XYZ file of C-alpha atoms in Angstrom:
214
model
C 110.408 56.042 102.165
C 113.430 55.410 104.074
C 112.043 53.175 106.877
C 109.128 51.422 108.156
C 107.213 53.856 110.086
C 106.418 52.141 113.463
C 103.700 49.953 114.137
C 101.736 49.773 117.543
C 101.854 48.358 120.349
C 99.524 46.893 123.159
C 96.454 44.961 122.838
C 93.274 45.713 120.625
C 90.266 43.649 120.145
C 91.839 40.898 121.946
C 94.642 41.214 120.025
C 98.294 41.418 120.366
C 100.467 43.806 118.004
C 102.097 40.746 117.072
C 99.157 39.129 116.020
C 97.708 42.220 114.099
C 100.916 42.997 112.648
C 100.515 38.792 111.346
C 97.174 39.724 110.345
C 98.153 42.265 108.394
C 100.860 41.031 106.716
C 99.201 37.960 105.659
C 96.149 40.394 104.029
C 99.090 41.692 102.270
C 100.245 38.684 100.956
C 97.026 36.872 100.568
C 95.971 40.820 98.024
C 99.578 39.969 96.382
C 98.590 36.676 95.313
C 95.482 37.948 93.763
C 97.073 41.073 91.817
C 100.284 40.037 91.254
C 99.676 36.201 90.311
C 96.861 36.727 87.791
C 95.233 40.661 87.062
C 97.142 43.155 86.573
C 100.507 41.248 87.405
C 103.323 42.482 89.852
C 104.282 45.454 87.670
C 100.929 47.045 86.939
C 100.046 46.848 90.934
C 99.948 49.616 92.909
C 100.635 50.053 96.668
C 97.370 51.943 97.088
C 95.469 48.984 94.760
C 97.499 46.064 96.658
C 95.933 48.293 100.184
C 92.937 48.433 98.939
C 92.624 44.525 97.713
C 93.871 43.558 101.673
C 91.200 46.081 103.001
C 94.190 48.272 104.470
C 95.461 51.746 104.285
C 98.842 52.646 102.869
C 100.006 53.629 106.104
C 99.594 50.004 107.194
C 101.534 49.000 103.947
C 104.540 50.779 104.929
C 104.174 49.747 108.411
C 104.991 46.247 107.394
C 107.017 46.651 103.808
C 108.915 49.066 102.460
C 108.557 48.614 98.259
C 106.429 46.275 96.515
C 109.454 44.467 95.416
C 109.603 43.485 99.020
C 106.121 42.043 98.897
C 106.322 40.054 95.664
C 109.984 39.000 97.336
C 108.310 37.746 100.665
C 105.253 36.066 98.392
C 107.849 34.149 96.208
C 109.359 32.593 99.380
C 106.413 31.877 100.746
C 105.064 30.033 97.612
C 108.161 27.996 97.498
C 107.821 26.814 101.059
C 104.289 25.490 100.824
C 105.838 23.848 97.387
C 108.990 21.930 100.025
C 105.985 21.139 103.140
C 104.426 18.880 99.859
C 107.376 17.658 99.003
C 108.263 14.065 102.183
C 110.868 11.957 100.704
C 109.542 8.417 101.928
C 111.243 4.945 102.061
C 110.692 3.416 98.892
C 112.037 2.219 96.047
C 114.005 5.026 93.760
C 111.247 5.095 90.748
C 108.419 5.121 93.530
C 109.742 7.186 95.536
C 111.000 9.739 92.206
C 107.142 9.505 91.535
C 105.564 10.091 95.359
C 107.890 13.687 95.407
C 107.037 14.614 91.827
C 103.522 14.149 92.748
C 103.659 16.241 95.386
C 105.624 19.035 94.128
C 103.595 19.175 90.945
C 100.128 18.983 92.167
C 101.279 21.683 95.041
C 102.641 24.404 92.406
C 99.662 23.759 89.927
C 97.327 23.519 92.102
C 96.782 27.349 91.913
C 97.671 28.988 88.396
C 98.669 32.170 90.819
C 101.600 30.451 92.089
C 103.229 29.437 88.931
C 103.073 32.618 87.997
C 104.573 34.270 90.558
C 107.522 31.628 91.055
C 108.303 31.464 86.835
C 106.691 34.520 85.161
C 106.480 37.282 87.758
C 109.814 37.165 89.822
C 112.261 37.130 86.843
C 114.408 40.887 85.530
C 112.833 42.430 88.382
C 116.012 43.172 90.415
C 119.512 41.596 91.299
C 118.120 41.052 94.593
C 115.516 38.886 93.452
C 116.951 36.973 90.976
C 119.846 36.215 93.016
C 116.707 34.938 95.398
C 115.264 32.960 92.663
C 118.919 31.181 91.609
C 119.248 30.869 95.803
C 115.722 29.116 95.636
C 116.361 26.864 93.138
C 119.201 25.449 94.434
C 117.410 24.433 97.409
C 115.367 22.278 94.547
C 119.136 20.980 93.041
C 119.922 20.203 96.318
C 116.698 18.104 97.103
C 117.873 16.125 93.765
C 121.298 15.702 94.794
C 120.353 14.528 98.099
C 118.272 11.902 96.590
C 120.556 10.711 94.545
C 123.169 10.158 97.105
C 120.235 8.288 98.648
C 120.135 5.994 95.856
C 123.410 5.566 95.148
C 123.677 4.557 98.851
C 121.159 1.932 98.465
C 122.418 0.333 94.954
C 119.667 2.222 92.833
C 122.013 4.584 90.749
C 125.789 4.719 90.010
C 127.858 6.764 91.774
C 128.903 10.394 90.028
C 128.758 13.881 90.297
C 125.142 14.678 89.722
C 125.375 18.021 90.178
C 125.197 19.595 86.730
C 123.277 16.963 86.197
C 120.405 18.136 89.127
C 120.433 21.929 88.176
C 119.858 20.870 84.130
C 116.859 18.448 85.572
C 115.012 21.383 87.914
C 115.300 23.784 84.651
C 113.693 21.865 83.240
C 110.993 20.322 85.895
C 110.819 24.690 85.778
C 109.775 24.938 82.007
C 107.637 22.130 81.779
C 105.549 23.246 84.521
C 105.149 26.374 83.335
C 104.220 25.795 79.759
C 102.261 22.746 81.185
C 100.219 25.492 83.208
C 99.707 27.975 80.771
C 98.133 25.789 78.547
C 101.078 25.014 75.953
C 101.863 21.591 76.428
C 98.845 18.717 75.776
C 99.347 16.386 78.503
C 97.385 15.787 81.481
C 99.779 16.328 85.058
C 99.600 12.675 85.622
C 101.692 12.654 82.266
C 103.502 15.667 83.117
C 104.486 13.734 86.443
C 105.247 10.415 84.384
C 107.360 12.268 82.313
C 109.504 14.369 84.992
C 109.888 10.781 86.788
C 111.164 9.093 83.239
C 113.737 11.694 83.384
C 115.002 11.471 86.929
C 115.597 8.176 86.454
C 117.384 8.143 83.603
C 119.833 10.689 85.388
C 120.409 8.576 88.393
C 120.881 5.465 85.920
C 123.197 6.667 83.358
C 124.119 4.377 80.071
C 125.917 1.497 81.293
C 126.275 -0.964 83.452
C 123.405 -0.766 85.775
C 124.605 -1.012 89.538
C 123.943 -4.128 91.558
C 121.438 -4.378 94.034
């Protein structure tokens, strides 16, 4: 398949082609989440099962992707953006606020076992493509660390230093303790898997020494 083939146009059940093409798409990625996040997984799937979990045809499939790779690619984006709309960084206090974004983040990306499995389990070897999307996504997550710690250095609450080895050692692993924590390997409650993640972040942003003033 070297191209989409073209989609319609015009109006249909009082319906723009934008809005079916939406429609579509999001059966797509709703049938992704389903196969690919728990039975039979993203390698196993189909594009005639993943049409026929959305109630589609494969016509329709290649009207909107081109390779299944390019679903599981727009799913894993799409899981890690309903993970950053959880995530408000709030005025408080470094280990309160720490805890209010941990909170968030972890109770988002549990929440449904599907998603951790498709952001840890399901998007990694697939392709250089992806896993240069997966590095590119977790720096976004490095990035949110970094910015908060600029934010507390700003305010007194941690010393000022490069954090950012620091940051992308911290989101590995905020990465594997979510994971294992979901499928059932660690014995902790997430409360405890937050308290823990927040015990860490603050001991990066407040090194061994002489803690700053303020």
């Amino acid at each position: 398949m070297t191209g989409r083939l073209r989609a319609p146009t015009g109006r249909y059940g009082g319906k723009s082609a934008a809005q079916r093409q939406a429609e579509r798409r999001r059966r797509f990625l709703d049938a992704a989440l389903q196969l690919f996040g728990d039975t039979p997984g993203y390698r196993a799937t189909t594009v005639a099962a993943l049409s026929e979990a959305a109630g589609l045809s494969t016509r329709q499939f290649y009207e909107e992707f081109r390779t299944l790779e390019d679903v599981l690619a727009a799913l894993h984006l799409q899981v890690n953006d309903w993970a950053e709309a959880a995530v408000r960084t709030q005025d408080l206090p470094l280990p309160d606020r720490a805890a209010a974004i941990f909170r968030a983040y972890a109770g988002n990306v549990t929440a449904d076992p599907r998603r951790v499995r498709i952001t840890f389990v399901e998007i990694i070897g697939v392709s250089p493509r992806l896993e240069e999307q997966r590095l590119a996504r977790r720096a976004r997550w490095v990035d949110l660390i970094r910015a908060e710690a600029r934010t507390a250095v700003l305010r007194g609450e941690a010393a000022h230093r490069d954090y950012r080895l620091a940051a992308t050692a911290f989101i590995g692993g905020v990465n594997g303790l979510l994971h294992d924590y979901s499928a059932g390997w660690v014995d902790a409650t997430l409360d405890e898997v937050v308290d823990e993640l927040v015990a860490q972040l603050l001991a990066v942003l407040r090194p061994p020494g002489p803690r700053p003033e303020g």
